[in-house]
Structure formats: C-alpha cells, structure tokens
Short mmCIF file of C-alpha atoms and ligand atoms in Angstrom, two decimals:
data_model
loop_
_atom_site.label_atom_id
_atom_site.label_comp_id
_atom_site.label_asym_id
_atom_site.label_seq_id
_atom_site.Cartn_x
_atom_site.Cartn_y
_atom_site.Cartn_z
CA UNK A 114 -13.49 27.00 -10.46
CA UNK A 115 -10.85 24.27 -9.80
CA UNK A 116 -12.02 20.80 -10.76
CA UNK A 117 -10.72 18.70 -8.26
CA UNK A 118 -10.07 18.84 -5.04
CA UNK A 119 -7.97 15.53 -3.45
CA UNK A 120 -8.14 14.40 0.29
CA UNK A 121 -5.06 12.53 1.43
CA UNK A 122 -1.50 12.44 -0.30
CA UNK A 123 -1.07 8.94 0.34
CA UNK A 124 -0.85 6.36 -2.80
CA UNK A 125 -4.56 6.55 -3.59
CA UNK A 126 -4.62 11.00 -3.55
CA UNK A 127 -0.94 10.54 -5.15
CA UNK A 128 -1.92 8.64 -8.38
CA UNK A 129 -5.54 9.92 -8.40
CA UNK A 130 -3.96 13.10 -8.60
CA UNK A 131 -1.20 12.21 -11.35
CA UNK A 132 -3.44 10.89 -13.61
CA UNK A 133 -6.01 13.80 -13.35
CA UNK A 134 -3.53 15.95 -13.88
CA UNK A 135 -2.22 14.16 -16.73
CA UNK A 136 -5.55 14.91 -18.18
CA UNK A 137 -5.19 18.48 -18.10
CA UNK A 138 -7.54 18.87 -14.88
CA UNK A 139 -7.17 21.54 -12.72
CA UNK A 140 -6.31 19.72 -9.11
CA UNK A 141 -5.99 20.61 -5.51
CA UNK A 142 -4.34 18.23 -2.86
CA UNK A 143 -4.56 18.82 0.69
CA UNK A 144 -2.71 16.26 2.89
CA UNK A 145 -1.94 17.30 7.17
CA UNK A 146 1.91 16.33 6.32
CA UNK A 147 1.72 12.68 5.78
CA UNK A 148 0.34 12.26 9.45
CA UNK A 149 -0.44 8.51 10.15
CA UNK A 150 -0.41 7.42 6.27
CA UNK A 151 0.45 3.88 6.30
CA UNK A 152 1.54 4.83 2.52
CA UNK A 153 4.41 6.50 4.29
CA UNK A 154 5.18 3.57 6.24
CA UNK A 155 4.59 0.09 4.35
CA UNK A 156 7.38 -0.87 2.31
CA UNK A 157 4.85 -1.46 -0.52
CA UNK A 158 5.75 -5.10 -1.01
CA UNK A 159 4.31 -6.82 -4.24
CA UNK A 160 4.22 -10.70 -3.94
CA UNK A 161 1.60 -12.55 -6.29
CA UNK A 162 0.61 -15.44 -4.18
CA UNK A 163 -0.04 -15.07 -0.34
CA UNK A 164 -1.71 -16.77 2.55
CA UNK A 165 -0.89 -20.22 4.05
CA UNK A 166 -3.14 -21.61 0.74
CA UNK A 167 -0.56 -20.21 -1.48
CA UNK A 168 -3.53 -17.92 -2.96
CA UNK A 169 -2.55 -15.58 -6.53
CA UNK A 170 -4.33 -12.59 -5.75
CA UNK A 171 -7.08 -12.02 -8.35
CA UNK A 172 -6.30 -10.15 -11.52
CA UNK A 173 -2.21 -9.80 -10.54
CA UNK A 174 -1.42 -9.51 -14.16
CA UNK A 175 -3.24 -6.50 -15.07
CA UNK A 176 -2.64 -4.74 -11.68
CA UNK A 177 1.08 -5.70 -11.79
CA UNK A 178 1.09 -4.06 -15.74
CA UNK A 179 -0.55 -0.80 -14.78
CA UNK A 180 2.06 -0.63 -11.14
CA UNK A 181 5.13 -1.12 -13.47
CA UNK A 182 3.74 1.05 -15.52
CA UNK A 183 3.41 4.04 -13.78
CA UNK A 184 6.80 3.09 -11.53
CA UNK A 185 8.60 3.30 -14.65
CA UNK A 186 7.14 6.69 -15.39
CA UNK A 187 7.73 8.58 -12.16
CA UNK A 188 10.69 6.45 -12.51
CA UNK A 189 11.98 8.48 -15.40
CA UNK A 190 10.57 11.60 -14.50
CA UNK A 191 12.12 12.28 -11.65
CA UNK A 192 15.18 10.28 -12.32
CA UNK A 193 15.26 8.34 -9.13
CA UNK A 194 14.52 4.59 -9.05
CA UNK A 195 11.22 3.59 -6.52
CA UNK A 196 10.60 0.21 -7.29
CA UNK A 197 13.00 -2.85 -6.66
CA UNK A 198 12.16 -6.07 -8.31
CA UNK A 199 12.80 -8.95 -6.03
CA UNK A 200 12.10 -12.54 -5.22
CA UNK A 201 9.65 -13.74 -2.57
CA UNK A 202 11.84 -16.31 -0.81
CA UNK A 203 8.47 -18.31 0.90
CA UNK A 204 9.68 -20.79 3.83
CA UNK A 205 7.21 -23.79 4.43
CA UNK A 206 5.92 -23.35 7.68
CA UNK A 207 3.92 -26.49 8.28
CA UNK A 208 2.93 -29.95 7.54
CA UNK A 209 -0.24 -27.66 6.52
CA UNK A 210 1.87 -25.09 3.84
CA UNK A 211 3.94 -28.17 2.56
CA UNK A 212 0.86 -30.18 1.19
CA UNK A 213 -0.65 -26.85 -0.04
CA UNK A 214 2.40 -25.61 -1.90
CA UNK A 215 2.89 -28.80 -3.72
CA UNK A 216 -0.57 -28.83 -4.69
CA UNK A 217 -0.70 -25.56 -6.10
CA UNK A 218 2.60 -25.56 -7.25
CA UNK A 219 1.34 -28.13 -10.06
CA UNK A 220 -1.53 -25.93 -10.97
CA UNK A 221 -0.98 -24.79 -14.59
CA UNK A 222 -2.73 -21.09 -13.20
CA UNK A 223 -0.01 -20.61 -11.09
CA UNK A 224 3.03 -22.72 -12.30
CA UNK A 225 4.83 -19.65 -13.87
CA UNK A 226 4.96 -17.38 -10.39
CA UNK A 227 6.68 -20.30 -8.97
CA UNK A 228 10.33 -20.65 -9.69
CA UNK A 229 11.73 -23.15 -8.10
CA UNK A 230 10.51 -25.75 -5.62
CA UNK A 231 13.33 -25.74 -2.41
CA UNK A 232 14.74 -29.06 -0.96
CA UNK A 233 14.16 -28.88 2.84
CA UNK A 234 17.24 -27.32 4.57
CA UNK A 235 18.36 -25.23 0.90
CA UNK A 236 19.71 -22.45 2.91
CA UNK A 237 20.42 -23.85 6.25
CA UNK A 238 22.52 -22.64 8.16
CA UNK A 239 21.90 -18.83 7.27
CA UNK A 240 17.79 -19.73 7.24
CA UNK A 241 15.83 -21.92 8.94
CA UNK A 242 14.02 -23.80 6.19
CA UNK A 243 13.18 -27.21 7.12
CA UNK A 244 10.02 -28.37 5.29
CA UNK A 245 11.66 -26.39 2.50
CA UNK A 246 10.64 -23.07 0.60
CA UNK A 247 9.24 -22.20 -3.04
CA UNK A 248 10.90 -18.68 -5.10
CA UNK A 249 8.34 -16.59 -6.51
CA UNK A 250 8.08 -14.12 -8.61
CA UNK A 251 7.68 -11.39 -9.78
CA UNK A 252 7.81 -9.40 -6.61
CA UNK A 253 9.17 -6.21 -5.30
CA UNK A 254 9.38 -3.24 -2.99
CA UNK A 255 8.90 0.31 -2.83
CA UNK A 256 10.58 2.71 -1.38
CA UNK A 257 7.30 4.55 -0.40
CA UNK A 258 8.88 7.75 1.93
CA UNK A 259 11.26 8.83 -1.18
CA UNK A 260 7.75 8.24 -3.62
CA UNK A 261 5.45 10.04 -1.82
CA UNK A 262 7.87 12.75 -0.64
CA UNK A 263 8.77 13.29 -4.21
CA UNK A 264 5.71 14.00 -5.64
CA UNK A 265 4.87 15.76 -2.52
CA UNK A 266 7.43 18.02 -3.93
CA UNK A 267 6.34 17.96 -6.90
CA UNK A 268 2.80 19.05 -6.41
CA UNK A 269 4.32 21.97 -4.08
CA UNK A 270 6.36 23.25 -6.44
CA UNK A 271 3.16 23.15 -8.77
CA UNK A 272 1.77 25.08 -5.91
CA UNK A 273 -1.25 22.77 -5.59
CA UNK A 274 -0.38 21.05 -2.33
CA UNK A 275 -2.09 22.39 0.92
CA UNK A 276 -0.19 21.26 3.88
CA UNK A 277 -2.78 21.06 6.70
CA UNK A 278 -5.64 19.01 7.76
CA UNK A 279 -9.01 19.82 6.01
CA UNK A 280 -11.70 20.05 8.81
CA UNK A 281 -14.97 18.97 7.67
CA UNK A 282 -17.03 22.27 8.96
CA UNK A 283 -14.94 24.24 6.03
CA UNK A 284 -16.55 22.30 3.61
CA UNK A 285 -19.76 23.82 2.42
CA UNK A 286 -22.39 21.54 -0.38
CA UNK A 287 -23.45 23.50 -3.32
CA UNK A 288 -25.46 22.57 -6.00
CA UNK A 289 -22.85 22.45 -8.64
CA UNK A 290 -19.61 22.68 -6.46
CA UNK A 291 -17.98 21.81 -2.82
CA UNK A 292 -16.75 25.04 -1.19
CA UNK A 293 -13.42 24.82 0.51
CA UNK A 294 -12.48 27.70 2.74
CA UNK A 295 -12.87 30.65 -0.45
CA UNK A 296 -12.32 28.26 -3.07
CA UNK A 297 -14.96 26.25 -5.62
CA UNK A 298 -14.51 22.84 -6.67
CA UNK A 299 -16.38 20.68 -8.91
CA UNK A 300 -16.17 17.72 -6.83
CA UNK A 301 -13.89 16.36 -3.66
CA UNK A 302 -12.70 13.33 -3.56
CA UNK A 303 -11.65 11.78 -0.35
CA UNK A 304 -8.25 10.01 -0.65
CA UNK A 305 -7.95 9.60 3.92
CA UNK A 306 -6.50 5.88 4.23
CA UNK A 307 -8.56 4.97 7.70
CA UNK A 308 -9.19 8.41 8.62
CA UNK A 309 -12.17 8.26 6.85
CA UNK A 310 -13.98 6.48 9.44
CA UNK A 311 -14.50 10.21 10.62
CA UNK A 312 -15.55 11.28 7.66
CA UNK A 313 -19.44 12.75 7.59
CA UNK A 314 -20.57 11.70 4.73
CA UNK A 315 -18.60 8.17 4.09
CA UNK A 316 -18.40 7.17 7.94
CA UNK A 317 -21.09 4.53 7.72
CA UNK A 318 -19.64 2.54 4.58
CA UNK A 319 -18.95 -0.88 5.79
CA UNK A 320 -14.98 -0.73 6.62
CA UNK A 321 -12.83 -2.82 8.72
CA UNK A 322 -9.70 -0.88 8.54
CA UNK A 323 -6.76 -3.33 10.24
CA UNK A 324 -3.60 -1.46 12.32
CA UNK A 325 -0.23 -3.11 11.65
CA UNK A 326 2.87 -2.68 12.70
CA UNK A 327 6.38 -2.57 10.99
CA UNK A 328 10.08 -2.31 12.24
CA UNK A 329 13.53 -1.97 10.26
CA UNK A 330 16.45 -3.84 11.64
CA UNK A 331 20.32 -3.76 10.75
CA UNK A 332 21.88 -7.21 10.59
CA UNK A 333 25.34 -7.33 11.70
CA UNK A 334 26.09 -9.56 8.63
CA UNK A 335 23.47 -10.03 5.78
CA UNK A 336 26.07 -11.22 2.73
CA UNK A 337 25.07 -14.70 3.03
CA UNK A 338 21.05 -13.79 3.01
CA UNK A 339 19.05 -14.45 -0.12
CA UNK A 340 18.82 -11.68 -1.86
CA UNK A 341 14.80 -11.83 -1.66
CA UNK A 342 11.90 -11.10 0.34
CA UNK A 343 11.76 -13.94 2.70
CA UNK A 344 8.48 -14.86 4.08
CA UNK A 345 7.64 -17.58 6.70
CA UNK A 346 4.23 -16.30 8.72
CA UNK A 347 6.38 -12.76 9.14
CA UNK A 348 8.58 -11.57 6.00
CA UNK A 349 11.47 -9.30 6.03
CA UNK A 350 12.92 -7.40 3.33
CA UNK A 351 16.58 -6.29 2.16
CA UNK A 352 16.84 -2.41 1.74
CA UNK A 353 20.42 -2.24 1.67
CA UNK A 354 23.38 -1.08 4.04
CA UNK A 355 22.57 -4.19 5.84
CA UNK A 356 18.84 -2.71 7.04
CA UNK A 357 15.69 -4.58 6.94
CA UNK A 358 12.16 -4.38 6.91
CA UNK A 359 10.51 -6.64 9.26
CA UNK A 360 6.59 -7.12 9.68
CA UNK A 361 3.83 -7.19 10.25
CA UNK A 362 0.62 -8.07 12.48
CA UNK A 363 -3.32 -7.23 12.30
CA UNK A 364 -5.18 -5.43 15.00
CA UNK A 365 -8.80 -4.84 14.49
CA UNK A 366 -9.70 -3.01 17.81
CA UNK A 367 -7.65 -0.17 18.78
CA UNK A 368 -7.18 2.15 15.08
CA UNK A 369 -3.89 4.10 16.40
CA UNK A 370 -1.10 4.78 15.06
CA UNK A 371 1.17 3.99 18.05
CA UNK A 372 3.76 1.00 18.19
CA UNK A 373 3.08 -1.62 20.90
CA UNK A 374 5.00 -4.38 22.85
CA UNK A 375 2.80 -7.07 22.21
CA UNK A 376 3.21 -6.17 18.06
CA UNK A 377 6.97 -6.17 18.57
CA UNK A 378 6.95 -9.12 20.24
CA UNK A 379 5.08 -11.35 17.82
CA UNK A 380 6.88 -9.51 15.16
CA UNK A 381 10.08 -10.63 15.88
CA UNK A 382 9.11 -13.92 17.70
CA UNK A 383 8.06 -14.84 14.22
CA UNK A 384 11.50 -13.41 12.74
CA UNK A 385 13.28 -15.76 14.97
CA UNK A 386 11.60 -18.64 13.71
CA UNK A 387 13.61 -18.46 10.68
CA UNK A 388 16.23 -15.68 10.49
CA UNK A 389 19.87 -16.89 12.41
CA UNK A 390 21.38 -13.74 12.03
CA UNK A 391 21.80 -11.23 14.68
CA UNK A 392 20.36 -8.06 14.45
CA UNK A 393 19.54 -4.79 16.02
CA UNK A 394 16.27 -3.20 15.86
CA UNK A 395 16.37 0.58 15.01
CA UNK A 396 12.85 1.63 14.04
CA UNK A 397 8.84 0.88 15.27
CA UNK A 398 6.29 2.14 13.55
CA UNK A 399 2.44 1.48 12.83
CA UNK A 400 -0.40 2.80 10.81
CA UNK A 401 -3.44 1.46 10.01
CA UNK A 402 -4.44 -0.08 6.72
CA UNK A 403 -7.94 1.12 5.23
CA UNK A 404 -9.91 -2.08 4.27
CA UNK A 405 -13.69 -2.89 3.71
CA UNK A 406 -15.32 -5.85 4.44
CA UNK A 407 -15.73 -7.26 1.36
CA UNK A 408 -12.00 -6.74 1.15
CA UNK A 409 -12.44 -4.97 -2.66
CA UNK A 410 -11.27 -1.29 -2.98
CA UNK A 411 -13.73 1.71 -3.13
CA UNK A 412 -14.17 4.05 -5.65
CA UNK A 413 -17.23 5.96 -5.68
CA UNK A 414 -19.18 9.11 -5.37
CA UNK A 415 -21.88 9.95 -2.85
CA UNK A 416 -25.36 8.50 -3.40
CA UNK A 417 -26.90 12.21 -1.97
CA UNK A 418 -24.08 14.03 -2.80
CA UNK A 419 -22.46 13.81 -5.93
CA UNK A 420 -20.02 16.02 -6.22
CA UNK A 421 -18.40 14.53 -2.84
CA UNK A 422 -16.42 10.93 -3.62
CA UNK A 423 -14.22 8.95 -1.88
CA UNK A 424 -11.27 6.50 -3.29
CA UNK A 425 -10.55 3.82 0.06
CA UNK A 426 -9.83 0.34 0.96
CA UNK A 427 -6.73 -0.42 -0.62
CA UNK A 428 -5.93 -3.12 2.23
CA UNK A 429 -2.33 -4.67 2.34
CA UNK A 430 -2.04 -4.33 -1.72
CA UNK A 431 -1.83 -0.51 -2.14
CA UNK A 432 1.04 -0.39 -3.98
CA UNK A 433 -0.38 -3.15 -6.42
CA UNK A 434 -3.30 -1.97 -6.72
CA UNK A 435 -3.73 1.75 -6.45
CA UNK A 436 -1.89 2.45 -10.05
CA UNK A 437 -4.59 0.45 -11.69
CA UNK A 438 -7.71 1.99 -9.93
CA UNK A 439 -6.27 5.57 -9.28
CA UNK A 440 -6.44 5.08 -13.23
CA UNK A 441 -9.59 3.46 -13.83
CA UNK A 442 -11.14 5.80 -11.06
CA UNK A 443 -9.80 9.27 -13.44
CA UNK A 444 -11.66 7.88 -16.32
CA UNK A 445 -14.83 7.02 -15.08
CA UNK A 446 -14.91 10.64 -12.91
CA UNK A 447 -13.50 12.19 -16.71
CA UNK A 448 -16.62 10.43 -18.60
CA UNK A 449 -18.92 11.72 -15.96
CA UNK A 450 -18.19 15.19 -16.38
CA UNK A 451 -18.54 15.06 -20.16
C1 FAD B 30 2.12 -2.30 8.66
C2 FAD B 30 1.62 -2.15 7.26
C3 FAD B 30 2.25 -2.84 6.25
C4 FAD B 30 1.80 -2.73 4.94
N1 FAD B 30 2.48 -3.37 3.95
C5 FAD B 30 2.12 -3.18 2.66
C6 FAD B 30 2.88 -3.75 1.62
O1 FAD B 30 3.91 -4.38 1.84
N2 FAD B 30 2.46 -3.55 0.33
C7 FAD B 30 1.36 -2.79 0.04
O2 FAD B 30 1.04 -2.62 -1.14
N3 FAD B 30 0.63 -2.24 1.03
C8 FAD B 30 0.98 -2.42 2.32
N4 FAD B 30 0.25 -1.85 3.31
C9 FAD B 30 -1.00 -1.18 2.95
C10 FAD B 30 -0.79 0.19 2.35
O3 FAD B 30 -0.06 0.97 3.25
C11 FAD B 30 -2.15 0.81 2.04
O4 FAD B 30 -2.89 -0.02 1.18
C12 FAD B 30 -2.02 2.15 1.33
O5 FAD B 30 -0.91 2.85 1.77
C13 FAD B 30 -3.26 2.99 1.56
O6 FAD B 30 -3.06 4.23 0.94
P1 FAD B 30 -4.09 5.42 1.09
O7 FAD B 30 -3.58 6.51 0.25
O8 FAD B 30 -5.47 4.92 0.86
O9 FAD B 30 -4.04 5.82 2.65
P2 FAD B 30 -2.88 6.55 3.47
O10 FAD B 30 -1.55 6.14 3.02
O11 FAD B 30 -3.18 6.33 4.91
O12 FAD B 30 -3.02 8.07 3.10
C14 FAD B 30 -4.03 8.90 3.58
C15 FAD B 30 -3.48 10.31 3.64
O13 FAD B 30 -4.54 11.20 3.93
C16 FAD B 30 -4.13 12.12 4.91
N5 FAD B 30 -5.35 12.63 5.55
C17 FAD B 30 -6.34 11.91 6.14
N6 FAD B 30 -7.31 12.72 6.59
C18 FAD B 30 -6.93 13.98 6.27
C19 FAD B 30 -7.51 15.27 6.48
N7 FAD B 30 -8.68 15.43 7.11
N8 FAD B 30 -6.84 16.36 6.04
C20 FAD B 30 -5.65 16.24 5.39
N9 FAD B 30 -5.06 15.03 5.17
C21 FAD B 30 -5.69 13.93 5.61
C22 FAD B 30 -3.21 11.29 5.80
O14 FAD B 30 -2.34 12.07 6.57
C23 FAD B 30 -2.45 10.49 4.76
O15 FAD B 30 -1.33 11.18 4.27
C24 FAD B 30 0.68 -1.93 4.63
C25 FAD B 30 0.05 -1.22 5.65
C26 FAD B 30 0.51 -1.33 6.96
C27 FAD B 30 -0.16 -0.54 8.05
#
C-alpha cells in the first residue's frame, strides 16, 4: 500500500510532498499539468509588513526561517537559485499611509523591518514619490514556474507524478485506505489551491478564495529603477532583462482563471501612479488564490473520513507560509500514524 497520496502540485502538494518524502514515506502526486495553479503564476513575493496600516504579518520570523530554509535546500539540490532577496521599496500613498508609517515606524516591534525612512521626492524623477517612501526588509521573490517545474521533474523522474486530473468518482472510501483507480493509499490529502471548492467532501468548509490578476512588462530603460520591489497600492517587481512583474487586484465573484480588461486596467492605472518609465506589456495572466474566511491556512483531515485531508488557504502568502506548514502538517500526519 502507498502511504500517501497528494492532490495538487502547487506549493502546498510540492512541500507536503518533500517533506514526506524526506521521511521515508511512500508518496503519490497527481497534479492535471499545473492547470490554473496560481503557484505557477504569483511571483511568490515575501514582504513583512503590508496593508495601508503598515501591518507585520503575524509570526514572519518563524515562517520567514522555515521559507529560507527549505529555499536554500532545493537551492542546493538542484543547483539552481529560486529565491531572490530584495527590498520592498513602499511609496506613501496618502495623507492616510504617511501618518501610519511614521507611527509604526517608531514601534520598537517593527523598527528593524524598516530601513530607512525616505524624504518626499528621494527618487523623483525615475519614481513618483511625493509623500515619501520607507525600505523594508527582508523581502524577496520567487521564481515559482522554474520551482515548481523542477520538482515537477523531479518527482517524474522518481516516477511518482501522475499527470492528469483525479476525478472524484475514482476515488473509492475504505475502512483503512482511499482507493485510487487500482491503487491503495493510507490517506489522500488534497493539495487543489481553489479547486477545492468542488471537492465532495471539503466543498462546504468556509472559503473565500479571491481571483487576481498579474502581468509582466519590459521597460525600455530600467537602470535608473531601485533595485527593489516597489509598492504604492500596486507593486512591481525586477526579474531581470529589463522585465517586470506587475500586480495585482481581488475579485471575489467570478473564480476563473481568465485575464480581464477591467483587471488590466486598474492594474496598470495604479502602475502609472508611480512608475515614469515606459513600458510594454507582454504577458496577462490570472488564477485564483485559495483563502478562508478567517484568513488562517487549513490543515486538516476529515471529521467522517479520516483517511481523506486537505492542506488549503494559503491566501496571498504561499510562498511564506507553505514551507512552515507543509512541515508542521508532515509531522502531525507522521505522529498520527504511529
Ligand atoms: C495574482 C496572484 C498573485 C499572488 N502573489 C503572491 C505573492 O506575491 N506571494 C505569495 O506568497 N503568494 C502569492 N499569491 C498566492 C499564491 O499563489 C498561493 O498562496 C499559493 O500558490 C497557493 O498554492 P496551492 O498549492 O495551495 O494552490 P495552487 O497553486 O493553485 O495549486 C493547486 C494545484 O492543484 C492542481 N489540481 C487541482 N485540482 C486537481 C485535480 N482534481 N486533479 C489534479 N490536479 C488538481 C492544480 O492544477 C494546481 O496545480 C498570489 C496569487 C495570485 C492569484
């Protein structure tokens, strides 16, 4: 009997997987090709504080340790580098954002993220930053296609990747396994990003899954650009060769993965607001992120159904957060089965 068997290849199934397997467990991923994974198409920024209160996100430290962590790994492994530490350039937007930041920017809790405090007009002409901006750090960026598509190669050549989409009428409920297809497993966990709003048994948990949109630009000339993440309402992010990622809205009622005119529009309306460069935009795209209510992620296994779980509702922080509970989600499903 195989132990595991892994729903989704995205950053939750990914590091679920790696650390299972780590543990010597016997693991089965089946992912339908990366089809609308908004792993695949975030640019897996890490930025402490966010929001127009300048909020740190709770327990950044330890989630931060445990990303580097296993960046560095695969990192080494695989000999290719996935994570880019950068700045987080944040532009005042308002009268609002320029009381808050100097508030919080005395706090002793969050003092060390903040680098530097920005005169208004630091990097005019290049930027527009009037009411002035704040470096923070640490930050950084993924780049999330080469990740996932790398250990997608990895767990083929391990020949434990199925590349198709599970249908739920395969699955049969046994008392001490899940039947796939011909195969036994001692318990499937569902790794399906927003597609698991169709999923039988997990459909009714309480999630508000949020569709965003993200586009990559070329700027004709981006030497005189901070070499940063720059953030004012929309961010955009150096990957090199002069492209860009730009981004990103929220949609909470129509969960498809297709790029619209209204999201490009406010996308790069709020670009312009700052950014004096021209540009070129070569790339659309849009997933949805997989969020719950209460915002926090899940990690759980079925209150009827035990041997079915589910790992969801990573938000806008998967690539923060999922190294820290992919982990702490293998140990508590390794204590269970001892
Ligand atoms: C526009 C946008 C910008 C974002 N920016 C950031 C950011 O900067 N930083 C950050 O950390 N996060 C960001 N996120 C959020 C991040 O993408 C998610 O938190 C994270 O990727 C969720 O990972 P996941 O593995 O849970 O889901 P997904 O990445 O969606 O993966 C689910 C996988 O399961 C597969 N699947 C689903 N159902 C089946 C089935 N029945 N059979 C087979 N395969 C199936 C899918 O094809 C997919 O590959 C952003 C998201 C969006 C949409």
């Amino acid at each position: 009997m195989i132990d595991y068997l892994i729903v989704g290849q995205g950053v939750a199934g990914s590091f679920l997987a790696w650390h299972l397997l780590k543990q010597n467990k016997r693991v089965v991923i089946i992912d339908n090709n990366h089809e609308q994974s908004s792993s695949i198409i975030c640019i897996g920024m890490i930025n402490p504080i966010t929001g127009k209160r300048f909020v740190l996100t709770p327990q950044f430290d330890e989630f931060y340790t445990y990303a580097q962590n296993i960046y560095q790994e695969l990192e080494q492994i695989f000999d290719t580098q996935f994570f880019i530490k950068k700045p987080v350039l944040r532009i005042v937007k308002n009268e609002f954002e320029h009381s808050e930041l100097n508030k919080k920017y005395q706090s002793q809790e969050l003092h060390k993220y903040f680098q530097t405090l920005n005169a208004p007009d630091t990097y005019k002409p290049v930027l527009d930053d009037s009411l002035g901006s704040t470096l923070i750090t640490p930050g950084g960026l993924c780049h999330t296609e080469l990740l996932l598509n790398t250990l997608k190669n990895y767990f083929q050549n391990k020949n434990i990747l199925i590349n198709e989409k599970l249908s739920y009428d395969d699955i049969k409920i046994k008392n001490e396994s899940v039947q796939y297809r011909d195969e036994h497993f001692r318990k499937v966990i569902f790794c399906e990003g927003y597609q698991s709003q169709f999923n039988p048994w997990f459909s009714k948990l309480p999630f508000n899954h949020a569709k965003g949109e993200i586009m990559r630009i070329k700027i004709d000339d981006d030497t005189s650009l901070p070499d940063a993440i720059i953030n004012k309402g929309k961010w955009c992010a150096p990957f090199g060769n002069n492209e860009w990622a730009v981004g990103s809205n929220y949609i909470w009622d129509n969960l498809d993965c297709e790029p619209t005119k209204e999201g490009r529009q406010e996308i790069l309306e709020g670009l312009n607001q700052y950014m004096t460069k021209n540009y070129t935009v070569i790339k659309h795209q849009a997933a949805v992120r997989p969020i719950m209510k209460d915002q926090n992620p899940i990690l759980r296994m079925h209150s009827k159904y035990p041997n079915l779980g589910i790992f969801n509702g990573l938000g806008s922080k998967g690539f923060l957060m999922a190294p820290y509970y992919a982990k702490l989600f293998s140990n508590i499903l390794l204590k269970k089965e001892k």
